[in-house]
XYZ file of C-alpha atoms in Angstrom:
612
model
C 52.487 -44.458 87.109
C 51.047 -40.826 87.924
C 47.055 -40.937 85.973
C 46.469 -44.470 85.841
C 44.246 -46.447 88.682
C 45.940 -49.747 89.685
C 44.633 -52.727 91.461
C 45.260 -53.932 94.585
C 46.057 -57.899 93.577
C 45.630 -59.566 90.262
C 44.390 -59.505 87.053
C 42.346 -56.397 85.810
C 38.704 -57.723 84.875
C 37.148 -56.863 82.202
C 35.328 -54.098 81.642
C 32.031 -55.479 80.987
C 32.200 -57.970 83.650
C 32.962 -55.097 86.398
C 30.241 -55.432 89.254
C 29.152 -52.068 90.783
C 29.097 -49.972 94.447
C 26.703 -47.645 94.834
C 27.743 -45.855 97.624
C 26.475 -42.708 99.547
C 28.739 -39.262 101.093
C 27.153 -37.975 104.403
C 28.789 -35.780 106.443
C 27.778 -32.027 108.068
C 28.118 -28.899 106.309
C 31.634 -28.146 104.845
C 32.958 -31.896 105.766
C 33.810 -31.993 102.434
C 31.359 -34.196 100.306
C 31.826 -32.517 96.950
C 34.702 -31.858 97.330
C 35.438 -35.208 98.040
C 33.717 -36.012 94.772
C 35.309 -33.708 92.792
C 38.512 -35.637 94.232
C 37.577 -38.913 92.843
C 36.287 -37.776 89.678
C 38.997 -36.351 88.457
C 42.203 -37.692 90.209
C 40.261 -41.440 88.676
C 40.127 -39.575 84.486
C 36.968 -38.399 85.023
C 36.222 -35.505 85.029
C 34.471 -34.017 80.935
C 37.853 -31.882 79.571
C 35.988 -28.326 79.724
C 35.454 -28.779 83.837
C 38.429 -30.102 84.363
C 40.200 -27.043 82.000
C 37.887 -24.307 84.377
C 39.443 -26.981 87.361
C 43.282 -25.566 86.224
C 41.976 -22.139 85.501
C 40.610 -21.698 88.708
C 43.137 -23.548 90.406
C 45.500 -21.303 88.877
C 43.262 -17.352 90.460
C 42.169 -18.408 93.233
C 45.359 -20.730 94.811
C 45.176 -24.203 95.854
C 44.252 -23.126 99.981
C 43.219 -20.924 102.701
C 39.914 -20.544 100.266
C 36.529 -21.561 100.198
C 35.606 -25.540 98.158
C 33.536 -23.442 95.578
C 36.659 -21.283 94.605
C 38.958 -24.169 94.403
C 37.611 -25.595 90.827
C 37.040 -28.925 93.117
C 33.086 -29.313 93.868
C 31.013 -30.246 91.636
C 27.141 -30.272 92.148
C 26.652 -34.149 92.540
C 22.867 -35.810 92.485
C 24.768 -39.238 90.993
C 28.131 -38.813 89.859
C 29.795 -42.168 87.978
C 33.034 -43.594 87.737
C 34.733 -46.584 87.374
C 38.069 -47.417 87.737
C 39.996 -50.607 86.943
C 38.411 -53.410 89.144
C 34.922 -51.934 89.572
C 32.306 -49.405 88.954
C 30.472 -46.538 91.003
C 27.627 -44.446 92.100
C 27.187 -42.107 94.211
C 25.181 -40.014 95.746
C 26.158 -36.964 97.289
C 23.549 -35.202 99.824
C 23.323 -32.369 101.591
C 24.942 -32.182 105.139
C 22.709 -28.805 105.977
C 20.282 -30.578 109.357
C 17.403 -29.466 107.402
C 18.336 -31.558 104.424
C 18.751 -35.006 106.401
C 15.345 -36.582 104.810
C 17.685 -36.620 101.453
C 19.978 -38.313 103.021
C 17.485 -41.419 103.587
C 15.921 -41.167 100.447
C 19.879 -41.407 98.939
C 20.697 -43.933 101.415
C 17.458 -46.285 101.057
C 19.435 -47.045 97.077
C 22.952 -47.612 98.017
C 25.801 -50.741 99.038
C 28.615 -49.003 101.464
C 28.680 -45.126 102.890
C 31.237 -42.680 103.313
C 31.432 -40.976 105.798
C 32.947 -37.289 106.231
C 34.302 -36.222 108.734
C 35.935 -32.838 109.138
C 39.842 -33.716 111.249
C 39.445 -30.002 113.233
C 35.511 -31.093 114.167
C 35.683 -34.448 115.209
C 32.589 -36.680 115.230
C 29.609 -34.285 115.870
C 25.374 -34.858 116.259
C 24.972 -34.310 112.975
C 27.807 -37.043 112.174
C 25.804 -39.323 114.533
C 22.517 -39.113 112.835
C 23.387 -39.704 109.676
C 25.029 -42.804 111.214
C 22.135 -43.807 113.195
C 19.812 -42.881 109.156
C 22.912 -45.349 107.401
C 21.645 -48.349 109.997
C 18.321 -47.504 109.553
C 17.939 -48.492 106.343
C 19.779 -51.468 105.767
C 23.881 -49.619 104.538
C 26.198 -52.317 106.567
C 29.985 -51.357 105.377
C 30.433 -47.953 106.934
C 33.942 -45.716 105.207
C 34.680 -42.991 107.790
C 37.144 -40.667 105.729
C 38.535 -38.053 108.600
C 38.968 -35.087 105.688
C 41.685 -32.373 106.203
C 43.757 -34.257 107.720
C 45.854 -31.347 105.987
C 44.273 -29.042 108.584
C 45.752 -30.675 111.809
C 48.977 -31.157 109.761
C 48.779 -35.006 109.323
C 49.185 -35.431 113.000
C 48.287 -39.116 113.739
C 47.759 -38.976 116.679
C 44.851 -36.429 116.070
C 42.725 -39.456 113.333
C 43.974 -42.291 116.495
C 41.359 -40.133 118.628
C 38.642 -39.622 116.149
C 38.735 -43.277 114.416
C 38.520 -44.722 118.752
C 35.508 -42.591 119.442
C 33.590 -43.702 116.077
C 34.437 -47.047 116.413
C 32.976 -46.662 120.088
C 29.684 -45.021 119.098
C 29.161 -47.213 116.128
C 29.516 -50.267 118.142
C 25.690 -50.181 118.959
C 24.542 -49.848 115.258
C 23.979 -52.479 113.028
C 27.519 -52.236 110.688
C 28.897 -55.098 110.005
C 32.272 -53.050 108.827
C 33.394 -49.727 109.765
C 36.879 -48.607 108.182
C 38.754 -44.869 108.938
C 40.789 -43.876 106.382
C 42.700 -40.416 107.110
C 43.052 -38.262 103.721
C 42.984 -34.310 102.158
C 40.064 -34.094 99.782
C 41.543 -31.687 98.169
C 44.928 -31.702 98.738
C 43.864 -35.448 96.934
C 45.783 -36.616 100.049
C 44.994 -41.118 100.437
C 42.239 -40.283 97.859
C 43.194 -41.998 95.261
C 47.228 -41.895 95.202
C 48.203 -42.433 99.028
C 50.824 -39.159 100.289
C 54.482 -39.005 102.289
C 52.568 -36.778 104.344
C 50.435 -40.174 105.469
C 53.370 -42.398 105.503
C 52.144 -43.760 109.127
C 48.632 -44.588 107.791
C 49.942 -49.004 107.002
C 45.280 -49.045 105.806
C 43.790 -48.657 102.442
C 43.867 -45.535 100.250
C 40.208 -44.576 100.291
C 39.812 -45.251 96.706
C 40.730 -49.090 97.723
C 39.299 -49.596 100.253
C 35.628 -48.686 98.012
C 36.608 -51.781 95.400
C 37.572 -54.183 98.684
C 34.042 -53.561 99.960
C 31.602 -57.015 99.138
C 28.786 -56.009 97.060
C 25.740 -58.034 97.976
C 23.075 -58.142 95.860
C 20.628 -61.036 96.288
C 17.283 -59.871 95.155
C 17.987 -62.266 92.692
C 18.193 -65.466 95.461
C 15.497 -63.805 97.845
C 12.268 -65.534 97.609
C 9.244 -64.158 94.300
C 7.789 -60.840 95.301
C 5.625 -58.867 92.452
C 3.913 -55.203 93.282
C 1.328 -55.103 91.552
C 1.660 -51.696 90.745
C -1.391 -52.213 88.161
C -4.753 -53.653 86.601
C -4.443 -53.371 83.530
C -7.500 -54.259 81.943
C -8.264 -51.973 78.229
C -10.689 -54.110 77.159
C -13.056 -57.671 79.328
C -11.156 -59.644 77.200
C -7.315 -58.591 78.634
C -6.784 -58.406 82.651
C -2.916 -58.685 83.411
C -1.128 -57.211 86.172
C 1.747 -54.117 85.629
C 4.626 -53.996 88.384
C 8.193 -54.798 89.173
C 10.153 -57.864 90.329
C 10.711 -56.554 93.789
C 12.996 -60.104 94.786
C 13.707 -63.410 93.119
C 12.194 -64.762 89.548
C 9.180 -65.947 88.063
C 8.114 -67.801 85.162
C 5.310 -68.759 82.946
C 3.846 -71.891 83.862
C 4.677 -70.784 87.657
C 1.667 -71.722 91.012
C 1.751 -68.814 92.262
C -0.046 -66.894 95.899
C -2.280 -63.587 96.505
C -0.750 -61.740 99.284
C -2.387 -60.787 101.934
C -6.136 -62.365 99.955
C -4.524 -66.432 99.970
C -5.798 -67.117 96.171
C -3.578 -69.121 94.487
C -3.739 -69.257 90.125
C -0.991 -69.797 87.845
C 0.851 -67.633 85.342
C 0.459 -67.762 81.778
C 2.051 -64.471 80.318
C 4.886 -63.014 81.406
C 4.158 -59.810 79.157
C 7.086 -57.085 78.014
C 6.155 -54.486 74.938
C 8.831 -56.313 73.301
C 6.851 -59.464 73.541
C 6.102 -61.996 76.235
C 8.813 -63.878 77.883
C 9.115 -67.277 80.059
C 10.667 -65.226 82.813
C 12.021 -61.665 84.796
C 13.474 -61.172 87.200
C 14.150 -59.089 90.287
C 14.206 -55.726 88.876
C 12.266 -55.988 85.682
C 9.107 -54.359 84.951
C 6.356 -56.657 83.201
C 2.186 -57.595 83.370
C 1.594 -60.834 84.936
C -1.359 -62.574 83.448
C -2.451 -65.281 85.180
C -4.711 -68.918 84.025
C -6.980 -68.487 86.986
C -9.763 -65.949 86.860
C -8.801 -64.718 90.895
C -9.119 -61.190 92.279
C -5.827 -58.902 92.584
C -6.207 -56.270 92.991
C -3.270 -53.133 93.024
C -0.699 -53.339 96.342
C -1.379 -56.574 96.294
C 2.062 -58.637 95.773
C 2.179 -61.962 93.912
C 4.936 -65.314 95.440
C 5.204 -68.743 95.254
C 3.380 -70.743 97.825
C 5.953 -72.420 99.854
C 7.678 -68.672 100.676
C 4.971 -66.281 100.605
C 4.814 -63.155 102.967
C 3.001 -62.810 106.390
C -0.049 -60.892 106.175
C -0.316 -58.991 108.900
C -2.340 -55.478 109.600
C 0.421 -54.607 112.857
C 3.882 -54.308 112.264
C 6.285 -52.947 114.288
C 8.810 -50.155 113.123
C 11.736 -47.454 113.239
C 10.365 -44.101 112.351
C 12.695 -41.102 110.750
C 10.865 -38.693 111.602
C 11.302 -36.265 108.017
C 8.312 -33.844 108.778
C 7.511 -29.896 109.563
C 4.909 -30.871 111.418
C 5.984 -33.380 114.655
C 4.636 -36.134 115.645
C 0.652 -35.816 116.745
C -1.162 -38.922 118.538
C -4.527 -37.533 116.987
C -3.482 -36.655 113.224
C -4.165 -38.275 110.531
C -1.821 -40.480 108.505
C -1.627 -43.475 105.826
C 0.889 -46.008 105.601
C 2.345 -46.053 101.733
C 4.134 -49.409 102.242
C 4.875 -51.320 99.195
C 2.312 -50.250 96.112
C -0.277 -50.127 99.041
C -1.423 -47.017 100.728
C -3.535 -47.542 104.456
C -4.962 -45.320 107.112
C -2.724 -46.708 109.551
C -2.688 -45.502 113.682
C 0.570 -45.145 115.547
C 2.100 -45.067 118.978
C 5.381 -44.090 119.452
C 7.366 -47.116 121.419
C 9.035 -44.206 124.224
C 4.893 -43.124 124.810
C 3.803 -43.517 127.861
C 0.738 -43.977 129.187
C -2.493 -42.409 127.323
C -0.346 -39.912 125.566
C 2.143 -40.479 122.801
C 5.766 -39.147 123.593
C 6.816 -36.058 121.567
C 9.189 -36.836 117.573
C 9.779 -33.959 115.311
C 12.262 -33.837 112.231
C 15.432 -35.803 111.974
C 14.472 -37.658 115.434
C 14.361 -41.529 115.213
C 12.078 -43.577 117.373
C 10.617 -47.126 117.451
C 6.510 -47.189 116.760
C 3.849 -49.854 116.564
C 1.336 -49.237 112.954
C -2.192 -50.697 112.764
C -3.516 -50.928 109.245
C -7.030 -50.471 108.520
C -6.842 -54.164 106.619
C -3.554 -56.656 106.469
C -1.643 -56.333 103.352
C 1.878 -58.123 102.288
C 4.611 -58.604 104.966
C 8.205 -58.882 105.201
C 11.001 -57.249 107.299
C 12.648 -54.761 105.911
C 15.424 -56.999 106.824
C 14.157 -60.160 105.298
C 13.395 -57.943 101.571
C 14.168 -54.291 101.863
C 12.211 -53.913 99.000
C 8.444 -54.873 101.051
C 9.981 -53.596 104.764
C 10.539 -49.920 103.062
C 7.612 -47.514 103.657
C 6.368 -43.643 104.109
C 3.942 -42.550 106.157
C 2.190 -39.349 105.183
C 0.148 -36.660 106.675
C -3.349 -36.462 105.313
C -4.215 -33.010 106.073
C -0.896 -32.095 104.184
C 0.128 -34.485 101.862
C 3.760 -34.479 102.789
C 5.757 -36.762 103.918
C 5.994 -38.001 107.985
C 7.846 -40.119 108.281
C 10.470 -42.171 105.690
C 10.595 -46.495 108.234
C 11.879 -49.957 108.094
C 9.436 -53.033 109.026
C 10.696 -54.489 111.847
C 7.853 -57.826 113.147
C 5.042 -58.887 112.814
C 2.125 -58.449 115.859
C -1.207 -59.303 116.201
C -2.648 -62.524 115.012
C -3.920 -61.081 110.939
C -0.731 -63.395 110.244
C -2.023 -66.274 110.556
C -5.550 -66.198 109.045
C -6.305 -67.189 105.180
C -9.532 -67.881 103.360
C -10.427 -71.382 103.024
C -10.499 -72.256 99.618
C -13.691 -72.003 97.929
C -15.704 -75.374 97.356
C -17.988 -74.679 94.746
C -16.238 -72.213 91.897
C -17.616 -68.930 90.441
C -18.172 -70.758 86.949
C -20.489 -74.066 88.638
C -22.294 -71.255 90.511
C -22.752 -69.489 87.365
C -24.605 -72.662 85.234
C -26.670 -73.108 88.125
C -27.978 -70.049 88.060
C -28.333 -69.695 83.649
C -26.061 -65.908 84.402
C -23.264 -64.692 85.336
C -22.841 -63.387 88.886
C -20.852 -59.464 89.327
C -21.193 -55.738 90.828
C -23.260 -52.527 88.020
C -21.118 -50.092 89.735
C -24.126 -46.905 89.535
C -22.058 -43.492 89.837
C -22.556 -40.597 90.221
C -23.862 -37.158 91.549
C -26.277 -36.849 94.191
C -29.662 -37.342 93.320
C -29.025 -38.022 89.272
C -31.124 -41.382 89.218
C -28.471 -44.384 90.150
C -31.228 -45.304 93.219
C -33.915 -45.407 91.608
C -33.068 -46.817 88.592
C -31.554 -49.306 89.792
C -34.798 -50.658 91.283
C -36.100 -50.392 87.669
C -33.033 -52.833 86.401
C -33.914 -55.342 89.879
C -37.693 -55.501 89.318
C -36.595 -56.344 85.573
C -33.864 -58.444 85.894
C -36.233 -60.203 88.947
C -39.113 -60.955 86.157
C -36.311 -63.548 84.467
C -35.220 -64.944 86.807
C -31.910 -63.234 87.156
C -30.004 -62.996 91.033
C -29.186 -60.340 92.380
C -29.040 -57.552 94.875
C -29.357 -53.956 95.684
C -26.340 -52.169 97.268
C -27.341 -48.882 97.910
C -25.497 -46.160 99.602
C -28.007 -45.415 102.001
C -28.925 -48.384 103.039
C -26.023 -49.202 103.856
C -24.872 -45.964 106.370
C -27.707 -47.291 108.094
C -25.628 -50.387 109.473
C -22.811 -52.348 108.449
C -21.110 -48.788 107.203
C -23.381 -45.953 109.860
C -19.479 -46.024 111.411
C -18.463 -43.827 108.579
C -18.810 -39.950 108.275
C -17.972 -37.897 104.783
C -14.469 -36.964 104.598
C -12.937 -37.871 101.591
C -11.216 -41.115 103.833
C -14.566 -42.400 105.185
C -15.848 -41.837 101.356
C -12.922 -44.816 99.823
C -14.044 -46.863 103.304
C -17.548 -46.570 102.304
C -17.402 -47.667 98.475
C -14.175 -50.307 99.195
C -16.694 -52.031 101.668
C -19.313 -51.809 99.350
C -16.998 -53.676 96.666
C -15.872 -56.631 98.983
C -20.033 -57.341 99.548
C -20.260 -56.972 95.787
C -17.303 -59.331 95.434
C -18.627 -62.017 97.704
C -21.824 -62.013 95.832
C -20.536 -61.905 93.168
C -18.750 -64.799 93.785
C -21.523 -66.537 94.778
C -22.839 -65.722 91.139
C -25.495 -62.112 91.995
C -26.163 -59.637 90.478
C -25.417 -56.558 92.793
C -26.661 -53.214 91.470
C -24.771 -50.837 93.475
C -26.070 -47.819 93.557
C -23.292 -44.724 95.388
C -22.022 -41.518 93.904
C -18.262 -42.336 94.154
C -16.715 -39.453 93.849
C -12.964 -40.558 93.122
C -11.839 -42.583 90.299
C -9.520 -44.533 92.047
C -11.718 -45.710 94.751
C -13.759 -46.947 91.522
C -11.295 -48.157 89.796
C -9.994 -50.205 92.845
C -13.011 -51.792 93.266
C -13.108 -52.865 89.538
C -9.744 -54.583 90.594
C -10.762 -56.986 93.535
C -14.140 -58.258 90.399
C -13.265 -61.516 88.139
C -12.610 -60.024 84.913
C -15.778 -58.895 82.705
C -17.434 -58.754 86.387
C -17.587 -54.940 86.936
C -19.312 -52.209 84.332
C -19.517 -49.040 85.481
C -22.332 -46.351 84.661
C -22.225 -43.167 84.552
C -25.869 -42.112 85.580
C -25.035 -37.941 84.461
C -27.037 -35.521 84.505
C -25.904 -32.293 85.198
C -25.948 -30.808 88.523
C -28.794 -27.941 87.583
C -31.029 -30.266 87.156
C -29.692 -32.579 90.350
C -30.692 -29.637 92.443
C -33.938 -28.912 90.166
C -35.354 -33.185 91.517
C -33.129 -32.788 94.880
C -35.300 -36.153 95.681
C -33.545 -35.534 99.391
C -33.295 -32.496 100.143
C -29.470 -32.395 100.335
C -28.622 -29.726 98.056
C -31.882 -27.567 100.193
C -29.623 -28.116 103.019
C -25.604 -27.831 101.346
C -27.231 -23.536 100.427
C -28.409 -22.970 104.109
C -24.862 -24.227 105.550
C -26.508 -27.451 107.509
C -23.995 -29.822 104.666
C -21.018 -28.785 104.357
C -18.610 -31.097 102.045
C -21.885 -32.085 99.618
C -19.947 -34.333 96.520
C -20.966 -31.614 93.963
C -20.696 -28.424 95.868
C -18.889 -28.805 98.753
C -16.757 -31.570 97.629
C -15.360 -32.497 94.380
C -17.429 -35.408 91.954
C -14.593 -37.510 89.096
C -16.488 -39.019 86.720
C -15.227 -41.814 84.648
C -12.842 -41.492 81.667
C -14.663 -44.768 80.649
C -17.485 -45.822 82.489
C -19.189 -49.076 80.320
C -22.067 -46.921 80.067
C -23.408 -43.462 80.095
C -27.170 -43.286 80.992
C -28.220 -39.537 80.171
C -30.975 -38.651 82.508
C -32.081 -35.735 80.887
C -32.747 -37.914 77.796
C -34.062 -41.104 79.237
C -36.500 -42.492 81.765
C -35.321 -44.476 84.914
C -37.007 -47.512 82.791
C -35.631 -46.637 78.781
C -31.865 -46.087 81.616
C -32.894 -50.130 83.043
C -33.266 -51.166 79.743
C -30.058 -50.133 77.813
C -28.587 -51.876 81.240
C -30.708 -55.085 80.256
C -29.266 -54.592 77.011
C -25.106 -54.288 78.263
C -25.874 -57.335 79.762
C -26.804 -58.449 77.089
C -23.936 -58.340 75.424
C -21.096 -58.850 78.004
C -23.650 -62.406 78.286
C -24.392 -61.656 82.321
C -27.395 -62.510 80.980
C -29.184 -64.871 78.788
C -31.392 -62.987 75.317
C -34.971 -62.662 76.047
């Protein structure tokens, strides 16, 4: 039977019917992870012919003992490798053992069903072994095989193996593993990896490959409640609005009643769109575009779920963090969280912190924490749905990933708050008013003429009996947004709040005239996504920087040149002009009255208001 993998028992499954096991290999430096993967590929006959020939040449050249792993020709540089036995298909991830690369290991763990944790038989369980085991447990891996490697270097001593297995079992008892199996191997010699070895006749357990074949595969994503993560609001024109994303878990069908979380709005799935055409359903893992029958507010980062099994809406939760940043955690540093499809400012408080002072957290350390977000999100604990409960923290200053984490328990009262259903629909309000509600968003550099045009437009609309409200950036900063500064994050929050006000007016059938510099394309797109279909018009008030400087109606440019203002848009910070605005108004060619007339004609064309 040399060169053949024999099933443990029973009939050989059809290749198409084999399941897949994703497993991670991890351990300290030089424990032999890559050697082990090379051995698995070689002994299952799945190393390419040229690689096998090179392996044989190197073995003849260097011998088979006492050389570095790479010189042995067995080590193969691996990120992900694939191999099969008669019983199962395998996907294996090799991660660096060096302490500074633990973050790579955490990334690999997030998609695996099991872990093979290697221990050098000459060194036993190390601090890095324990660290890797905690991370494996943290990121939801529940089945572990402890591969006690280099057993040949301790003369295949049974007592050495049993001592290491006992030490690890005592340590692992405090982790969330469902099964831990210890297996003695020599990856270099091939002992007990794929084939049994007479040197290990005292070991009555399985070979490593048999242990891997026997592990349960628990892909329960389809059986979980529906979670569709909206990654992009697809609006190629004003006639189509779809929500592109991935079904993280569960199944969605055309005709399903769904709820949008965290807002609580309900709607019906009208279509499920793909590149190949419409489908009647989609399930976990499918990337599709969902079209809803009703006009409801759905934005990037929202989650579609079934009404009877919706996620909680929270703005505060407990979590476990693995610190991955080169800079230690600091309580006064600004962080953002990316969870599901949403990015939000977040306040982090370590659970171990003493009153008034957060404890330190350095590279590769794990800590419990409480996280508070700026607004509610759709929330499921990691244990219920890993796709929903896994997140990363981002250092705002550097943009680097500072930590990976898993959500544990919802805190606070946000989870019990659901919007009240409207007694009067937007359509009924439009009929009563005689016109549509929506937001006209004028964006451009300071001094481009946004507020002047908005004021002229409001007079014309009022004269035609149209209900309007003027939302000006400076006016809102005197009240609703008086707590905000001018950092990029505060500017984005300024636009977000203004957009929410405009959305409320739009639902009430009122047209909001919104005059904001709003320099970020992303922030403006987020406002558009929150407004109903055909309920947002982006007007680019185009004026060159030199013209805005010459006008300088508020003296902003003069103060920026004097150093009084350090982050004025167009001078100290950038402005991102719209890539595809609904209308461009050239204020060098048009008076404010003429620009307002252009916008009026656009409103008539889009049927927001009756034709004069």
